[in-house]
Amino acid sequence: MNRGQLLYEGKAKSVYLSDTPDELIVAFRDDITAFDGQKKDSLAGKGGYNARISAFFFTYLEEKGIPTHFMGMIDDHTMAVKRLNMIPLEVIVRNRAAGSIVRRYPFREGQTFDTPLIVMDYKDDSRHDPMINDDIIIALGLLSRDEIQHVRDLALAVNRHLKELFRARGLDLVDFKIEFGRFGDTILLGDEISMDSMRLWDVKTGASLDKDVYRYDKGDVLSAYAKVVDMMIPKEFGGVQ
Ligand code: 5GP
């Protein structure tokens, strides 16, 4: 598959056209950003870690019956995906309280929710991704009420499968953000699933192994990402060699 014209440049990924109109090429760059892009760095190898873990999770979730945009890896930081019409929502699933939910509401940091919470943010950096509700989503024409329910069901299924996978390796999935898009009449899981978009705590030590290491200067973020790849991806799938 040949890489065509640059279609879109995000904060950590570049999206290119391909030879086929309904397929795109996503290159994971080594850039890392936080706080709406106010903090920025480039860390050699970071893009590869996120691409490989995303590919691994997309493959695993497809096996579990969750439809995704993932088609295959082109090299260790580039993947081929179906071209989606992205829905500008960040669908956040929270198993424990951390981050913005603790700043905004009187939850205790680390508190476990009896039922996972789903929070949706409207994806727009210029508006700082404001939290959105069902009525606003419908009024903006982003999803119908039935589609909101479908997206919630998919997000909870992703949570169940990922949580179980992490737990078996001694990692606690605190929260994560996913994005969906339309492919014809179907809604597919798109974007990425990586340490940039989740909180993962080591069950034994409580240490963060995700972008919080970078956000809050908790240590060496690249080693944290490498550790997750090493713990999660079987060698035959292309883990850290
Ligand atoms: P919070 O709302 O606490 O900042 O984030 C909740 C979860 O969603 C965290 O795992 C965080 O990494 C992820 N998340 C929220 N907003 C974004 C975003 O704009 N980009 C990425 N990559 N992840 C996000």
mmCIF file of C-alpha atoms and ligand atoms in Angstrom:
data_model
loop_
_atom_site.group_PDB
_atom_site.id
_atom_site.type_symbol
_atom_site.label_atom_id
_atom_site.label_comp_id
_atom_site.label_asym_id
_atom_site.label_seq_id
_atom_site.Cartn_x
_atom_site.Cartn_y
_atom_site.Cartn_z
ATOM 1 C CA MET A 1 0.000 0.000 0.000
ATOM 2 C CA ASN A 2 1.498 3.354 -1.034
ATOM 3 C CA ARG A 3 1.401 6.439 1.159
ATOM 4 C CA GLY A 4 -0.387 9.290 -0.591
ATOM 5 C CA GLN A 5 -1.001 12.921 0.291
ATOM 6 C CA LEU A 6 -1.071 14.075 3.935
ATOM 7 C CA LEU A 7 -4.722 14.379 4.900
ATOM 8 C CA TYR A 8 -4.536 15.408 8.518
ATOM 9 C CA GLU A 9 -1.851 16.101 11.111
ATOM 10 C CA GLY A 10 -2.855 15.488 14.722
ATOM 11 C CA LYS A 11 -0.774 16.088 17.840
ATOM 12 C CA ALA A 12 0.835 12.634 17.717
ATOM 13 C CA LYS A 13 -0.311 11.024 14.465
ATOM 14 C CA SER A 14 -0.276 11.894 10.767
ATOM 15 C CA VAL A 15 -2.969 10.530 8.485
ATOM 16 C CA TYR A 16 -2.287 9.948 4.780
ATOM 17 C CA LEU A 17 -4.386 8.923 1.808
ATOM 18 C CA SER A 18 -3.620 5.520 0.292
ATOM 19 C CA ASP A 19 -4.094 3.894 -3.143
ATOM 20 C CA THR A 20 -7.619 2.928 -2.136
ATOM 21 C CA PRO A 21 -10.279 5.593 -1.496
ATOM 22 C CA ASP A 22 -11.766 3.972 1.601
ATOM 23 C CA GLU A 23 -8.464 3.169 3.271
ATOM 24 C CA LEU A 24 -6.014 5.477 5.056
ATOM 25 C CA ILE A 25 -2.489 5.208 6.419
ATOM 26 C CA VAL A 26 -1.871 6.355 9.993
ATOM 27 C CA ALA A 27 1.708 7.123 11.066
ATOM 28 C CA PHE A 28 2.302 7.326 14.823
ATOM 29 C CA ARG A 29 4.914 10.035 15.441
ATOM 30 C CA ASP A 30 7.296 10.319 18.380
ATOM 31 C CA ASP A 31 5.635 13.554 19.535
ATOM 32 C CA ILE A 32 4.028 13.666 22.940
ATOM 33 C CA THR A 33 1.870 16.539 24.175
ATOM 34 C CA ALA A 34 -0.209 17.385 27.223
ATOM 35 C CA PHE A 35 -2.481 20.161 28.480
ATOM 36 C CA ASP A 36 -4.000 21.052 25.087
ATOM 37 C CA GLY A 37 -0.559 20.980 23.486
ATOM 38 C CA GLN A 38 1.035 23.447 25.930
ATOM 39 C CA LYS A 39 3.605 20.822 26.961
ATOM 40 C CA LYS A 40 5.361 19.178 23.978
ATOM 41 C CA ASP A 41 8.288 16.855 23.388
ATOM 42 C CA SER A 42 9.604 14.327 20.938
ATOM 43 C CA LEU A 43 10.736 10.987 22.372
ATOM 44 C CA ALA A 44 12.413 8.572 19.974
ATOM 45 C CA GLY A 45 10.511 5.273 19.903
ATOM 46 C CA LYS A 46 7.282 6.519 21.474
ATOM 47 C CA GLY A 47 5.291 6.363 18.230
ATOM 48 C CA GLY A 48 6.302 2.731 17.720
ATOM 49 C CA TYR A 49 5.167 1.726 21.207
ATOM 50 C CA ASN A 50 1.737 3.306 20.727
ATOM 51 C CA ALA A 51 1.306 1.908 17.213
ATOM 52 C CA ARG A 52 2.177 -1.619 18.326
ATOM 53 C CA ILE A 53 -0.038 -1.582 21.396
ATOM 54 C CA SER A 54 -2.923 -0.076 19.380
ATOM 55 C CA ALA A 55 -2.573 -2.785 16.738
ATOM 56 C CA PHE A 56 -2.508 -5.424 19.448
ATOM 57 C CA PHE A 57 -5.650 -4.071 21.161
ATOM 58 C CA PHE A 58 -7.568 -3.571 17.903
ATOM 59 C CA THR A 59 -6.780 -7.163 16.888
ATOM 60 C CA TYR A 60 -7.796 -8.472 20.314
ATOM 61 C CA LEU A 61 -11.044 -6.468 20.321
ATOM 62 C CA GLU A 62 -11.934 -7.619 16.784
ATOM 63 C CA GLU A 63 -11.522 -11.200 18.038
ATOM 64 C CA LYS A 64 -13.995 -10.326 20.778
ATOM 65 C CA GLY A 65 -16.524 -9.081 18.196
ATOM 66 C CA ILE A 66 -15.928 -5.308 18.425
ATOM 67 C CA PRO A 67 -15.692 -3.742 14.949
ATOM 68 C CA THR A 68 -12.657 -1.474 14.477
ATOM 69 C CA HIS A 69 -10.999 0.463 11.663
ATOM 70 C CA PHE A 70 -7.750 -1.519 11.958
ATOM 71 C CA MET A 71 -6.594 -3.383 8.851
ATOM 72 C CA GLY A 72 -2.929 -4.168 9.491
ATOM 73 C CA MET A 73 0.555 -2.835 10.190
ATOM 74 C CA ILE A 74 2.678 -1.402 7.381
ATOM 75 C CA ASP A 75 5.768 -0.976 9.553
ATOM 76 C CA ASP A 76 6.305 -0.738 13.307
ATOM 77 C CA HIS A 77 4.849 2.769 13.600
ATOM 78 C CA THR A 78 2.395 2.815 10.680
ATOM 79 C CA MET A 79 -0.965 1.123 10.202
ATOM 80 C CA ALA A 80 -3.550 0.756 7.464
ATOM 81 C CA VAL A 81 -7.103 1.586 8.530
ATOM 82 C CA LYS A 82 -10.542 1.913 7.031
ATOM 83 C CA ARG A 83 -11.391 5.521 6.224
ATOM 84 C CA LEU A 84 -14.012 6.642 8.742
ATOM 85 C CA ASN A 85 -16.125 9.710 9.013
ATOM 86 C CA MET A 86 -15.036 10.533 12.558
ATOM 87 C CA ILE A 87 -17.619 11.479 15.168
ATOM 88 C CA PRO A 88 -16.074 14.359 17.168
ATOM 89 C CA LEU A 89 -16.648 12.789 20.575
ATOM 90 C CA GLU A 90 -14.164 11.515 23.129
ATOM 91 C CA VAL A 91 -15.859 8.586 24.804
ATOM 92 C CA ILE A 92 -14.262 8.167 28.217
ATOM 93 C CA VAL A 93 -14.818 5.107 30.383
ATOM 94 C CA ARG A 94 -13.840 5.384 34.040
ATOM 95 C CA ASN A 95 -13.403 2.428 36.411
ATOM 96 C CA ARG A 96 -11.797 4.556 39.123
ATOM 97 C CA ALA A 97 -11.757 8.270 39.822
ATOM 98 C CA ALA A 98 -8.714 10.148 38.515
ATOM 99 C CA GLY A 99 -7.914 13.263 36.515
ATOM 100 C CA SER A 100 -10.605 15.712 35.493
ATOM 101 C CA ILE A 101 -13.464 13.925 37.265
ATOM 102 C CA VAL A 102 -11.691 14.401 40.613
ATOM 103 C CA ARG A 103 -11.038 18.071 39.849
ATOM 104 C CA ARG A 104 -14.672 18.687 38.863
ATOM 105 C CA TYR A 105 -16.633 16.545 41.320
ATOM 106 C CA PRO A 106 -16.160 15.462 44.942
ATOM 107 C CA PHE A 107 -14.763 12.007 44.188
ATOM 108 C CA ARG A 108 -11.784 10.612 46.068
ATOM 109 C CA GLU A 109 -8.704 9.963 43.849
ATOM 110 C CA GLY A 110 -8.581 6.220 43.126
ATOM 111 C CA GLN A 111 -12.144 5.561 44.311
ATOM 112 C CA THR A 112 -13.620 2.575 42.446
ATOM 113 C CA PHE A 113 -16.973 3.096 40.727
ATOM 114 C CA ASP A 114 -19.466 0.254 41.336
ATOM 115 C CA THR A 115 -20.515 0.596 37.702
ATOM 116 C CA PRO A 116 -18.043 2.090 35.188
ATOM 117 C CA LEU A 117 -18.878 5.700 34.299
ATOM 118 C CA ILE A 118 -19.079 6.877 30.716
ATOM 119 C CA VAL A 119 -18.390 10.539 30.101
ATOM 120 C CA MET A 120 -18.367 12.099 26.658
ATOM 121 C CA ASP A 121 -16.388 15.195 25.696
ATOM 122 C CA TYR A 122 -16.943 17.220 22.538
ATOM 123 C CA LYS A 123 -13.627 17.000 20.655
ATOM 124 C CA ASP A 124 -12.546 20.562 19.966
ATOM 125 C CA ASP A 125 -9.211 21.832 21.285
ATOM 126 C CA SER A 126 -10.229 25.472 20.772
ATOM 127 C CA ARG A 127 -13.087 24.859 23.244
ATOM 128 C CA HIS A 128 -10.929 22.629 25.508
ATOM 129 C CA ASP A 129 -12.998 19.503 24.778
ATOM 130 C CA PRO A 130 -16.063 20.415 26.874
ATOM 131 C CA MET A 131 -18.103 17.664 28.510
ATOM 132 C CA ILE A 132 -21.256 16.991 26.472
ATOM 133 C CA ASN A 133 -24.584 15.273 27.205
ATOM 134 C CA ASP A 134 -27.021 13.189 25.153
ATOM 135 C CA ASP A 135 -29.371 16.075 24.325
ATOM 136 C CA ILE A 136 -26.486 18.208 23.009
ATOM 137 C CA ILE A 137 -25.075 15.269 21.000
ATOM 138 C CA ILE A 138 -28.481 14.802 19.341
ATOM 139 C CA ALA A 139 -29.044 18.562 18.834
ATOM 140 C CA LEU A 140 -25.635 18.804 17.126
ATOM 141 C CA GLY A 141 -26.646 15.888 14.855
ATOM 142 C CA LEU A 142 -23.656 13.785 15.929
ATOM 143 C CA LEU A 143 -25.562 10.623 16.940
ATOM 144 C CA SER A 144 -29.177 9.547 17.370
ATOM 145 C CA ARG A 145 -30.415 8.389 20.779
ATOM 146 C CA ASP A 146 -30.165 4.747 19.651
ATOM 147 C CA GLU A 147 -26.662 5.326 18.332
ATOM 148 C CA ILE A 148 -25.626 6.865 21.666
ATOM 149 C CA GLN A 149 -26.805 3.673 23.353
ATOM 150 C CA HIS A 150 -24.890 1.592 20.791
ATOM 151 C CA VAL A 151 -21.704 3.606 21.361
ATOM 152 C CA ARG A 152 -22.114 3.239 25.139
ATOM 153 C CA ASP A 153 -22.564 -0.540 24.783
ATOM 154 C CA LEU A 154 -19.443 -0.770 22.585
ATOM 155 C CA ALA A 155 -17.428 1.367 25.031
ATOM 156 C CA LEU A 156 -18.465 -0.829 27.971
ATOM 157 C CA ALA A 157 -17.591 -3.970 26.019
ATOM 158 C CA VAL A 158 -14.153 -2.507 25.179
ATOM 159 C CA ASN A 159 -13.739 -1.746 28.874
ATOM 160 C CA ARG A 160 -14.642 -5.276 29.984
ATOM 161 C CA HIS A 161 -12.213 -6.883 27.545
ATOM 162 C CA LEU A 162 -9.300 -4.489 28.135
ATOM 163 C CA LYS A 163 -9.736 -4.485 31.909
ATOM 164 C CA GLU A 164 -9.590 -8.267 32.007
ATOM 165 C CA LEU A 165 -6.506 -8.363 29.782
ATOM 166 C CA PHE A 166 -4.648 -5.780 31.894
ATOM 167 C CA ARG A 167 -5.696 -7.340 35.195
ATOM 168 C CA ALA A 168 -4.207 -10.690 34.139
ATOM 169 C CA ARG A 169 -0.841 -8.875 33.724
ATOM 170 C CA GLY A 170 -1.010 -6.984 37.030
ATOM 171 C CA LEU A 171 -2.209 -3.658 35.626
ATOM 172 C CA ASP A 172 -5.306 -1.739 36.676
ATOM 173 C CA LEU A 173 -7.199 0.067 33.885
ATOM 174 C CA VAL A 174 -8.323 3.255 35.647
ATOM 175 C CA ASP A 175 -9.845 5.039 32.636
ATOM 176 C CA PHE A 176 -9.435 5.464 28.888
ATOM 177 C CA LYS A 177 -10.645 7.528 25.946
ATOM 178 C CA ILE A 178 -11.790 6.062 22.636
ATOM 179 C CA GLU A 179 -13.238 7.545 19.455
ATOM 180 C CA PHE A 180 -15.687 6.199 16.915
ATOM 181 C CA GLY A 181 -16.429 6.907 13.279
ATOM 182 C CA ARG A 182 -18.892 5.948 10.584
ATOM 183 C CA PHE A 183 -18.004 3.520 7.809
ATOM 184 C CA GLY A 184 -21.077 3.405 5.600
ATOM 185 C CA ASP A 185 -23.934 2.483 7.921
ATOM 186 C CA THR A 186 -21.788 1.051 10.681
ATOM 187 C CA ILE A 187 -20.057 2.676 13.615
ATOM 188 C CA LEU A 188 -16.490 1.430 14.093
ATOM 189 C CA LEU A 189 -13.928 1.968 16.805
ATOM 190 C CA GLY A 190 -11.287 4.301 15.342
ATOM 191 C CA ASP A 191 -8.293 6.428 16.346
ATOM 192 C CA GLU A 192 -5.910 4.596 18.709
ATOM 193 C CA ILE A 193 -5.879 2.716 21.981
ATOM 194 C CA SER A 194 -2.596 3.461 23.661
ATOM 195 C CA MET A 195 -0.843 4.698 26.800
ATOM 196 C CA ASP A 196 -1.475 8.255 25.519
ATOM 197 C CA SER A 197 -5.205 7.824 26.019
ATOM 198 C CA MET A 198 -5.565 5.727 29.176
ATOM 199 C CA ARG A 199 -4.602 5.598 32.821
ATOM 200 C CA LEU A 200 -2.922 2.388 33.923
ATOM 201 C CA TRP A 201 -1.745 1.746 37.442
ATOM 202 C CA ASP A 202 0.562 -1.063 38.535
ATOM 203 C CA VAL A 203 -1.625 -3.179 40.849
ATOM 204 C CA LYS A 204 1.229 -3.828 43.312
ATOM 205 C CA THR A 205 2.872 -0.401 43.510
ATOM 206 C CA GLY A 206 0.131 1.937 42.288
ATOM 207 C CA ALA A 207 2.684 3.531 39.904
ATOM 208 C CA SER A 208 1.340 5.167 36.740
ATOM 209 C CA LEU A 209 2.378 3.541 33.439
ATOM 210 C CA ASP A 210 0.736 6.014 31.061
ATOM 211 C CA LYS A 211 0.817 9.631 29.894
ATOM 212 C CA ASP A 212 0.392 10.880 33.484
ATOM 213 C CA VAL A 213 4.126 10.039 33.874
ATOM 214 C CA TYR A 214 4.753 12.765 31.276
ATOM 215 C CA ARG A 215 1.972 15.165 32.336
ATOM 216 C CA TYR A 216 3.081 15.275 35.964
ATOM 217 C CA ASP A 217 6.829 14.561 35.589
ATOM 218 C CA LYS A 218 6.549 11.260 37.455
ATOM 219 C CA GLY A 219 9.619 9.699 35.804
ATOM 220 C CA ASP A 220 10.742 8.337 32.452
ATOM 221 C CA VAL A 221 7.650 8.063 30.258
ATOM 222 C CA LEU A 222 9.419 6.097 27.520
ATOM 223 C CA SER A 223 10.404 3.343 30.003
ATOM 224 C CA ALA A 224 6.819 3.265 31.283
ATOM 225 C CA TYR A 225 5.455 2.802 27.732
ATOM 226 C CA ALA A 226 8.105 0.157 26.953
ATOM 227 C CA LYS A 227 7.152 -1.706 30.130
ATOM 228 C CA VAL A 228 3.462 -1.825 29.139
ATOM 229 C CA VAL A 229 4.329 -3.077 25.628
ATOM 230 C CA ASP A 230 6.597 -5.699 27.154
ATOM 231 C CA MET A 231 3.994 -6.825 29.703
ATOM 232 C CA MET A 232 1.055 -6.897 27.287
ATOM 233 C CA ILE A 233 2.229 -7.974 23.845
ATOM 234 C CA PRO A 234 3.296 -11.573 23.306
ATOM 235 C CA LYS A 235 6.696 -11.730 21.562
ATOM 236 C CA GLU A 236 5.189 -13.416 18.476
ATOM 237 C CA PHE A 237 2.934 -10.364 17.989
ATOM 238 C CA GLY A 238 5.959 -8.053 17.918
ATOM 239 C CA GLY A 239 6.530 -7.060 21.554
ATOM 240 C CA VAL A 240 9.741 -5.321 22.707
ATOM 241 C CA GLN A 241 12.592 -7.401 21.272
HETATM 242 P P1 5GP B 1 -9.374 13.238 31.958
HETATM 243 O O1 5GP B 1 -10.778 13.643 31.620
HETATM 244 O O2 5GP B 1 -9.251 12.751 33.375
HETATM 245 O O3 5GP B 1 -8.352 14.268 31.584
HETATM 246 O O4 5GP B 1 -9.042 11.983 31.017
HETATM 247 C C1 5GP B 1 -9.698 10.736 31.149
HETATM 248 C C2 5GP B 1 -8.978 9.685 30.307
HETATM 249 O O5 5GP B 1 -9.156 9.995 28.926
HETATM 250 C C3 5GP B 1 -7.467 9.658 30.523
HETATM 251 O O6 5GP B 1 -7.022 8.324 30.388
HETATM 252 C C4 5GP B 1 -6.903 10.538 29.416
HETATM 253 O O7 5GP B 1 -5.615 10.115 29.044
HETATM 254 C C5 5GP B 1 -7.924 10.316 28.307
HETATM 255 N N1 5GP B 1 -8.143 11.559 27.543
HETATM 256 C C6 5GP B 1 -8.989 12.573 27.816
HETATM 257 N N2 5GP B 1 -8.908 13.555 26.891
HETATM 258 C C7 5GP B 1 -7.976 13.147 25.997
HETATM 259 C C8 5GP B 1 -7.436 13.726 24.796
HETATM 260 O O8 5GP B 1 -7.807 14.827 24.338
HETATM 261 N N3 5GP B 1 -6.482 12.996 24.155
HETATM 262 C C9 5GP B 1 -6.049 11.773 24.616
HETATM 263 N N4 5GP B 1 -5.094 11.112 23.939
HETATM 264 N N5 5GP B 1 -6.549 11.201 25.730
HETATM 265 C C10 5GP B 1 -7.493 11.872 26.415
#
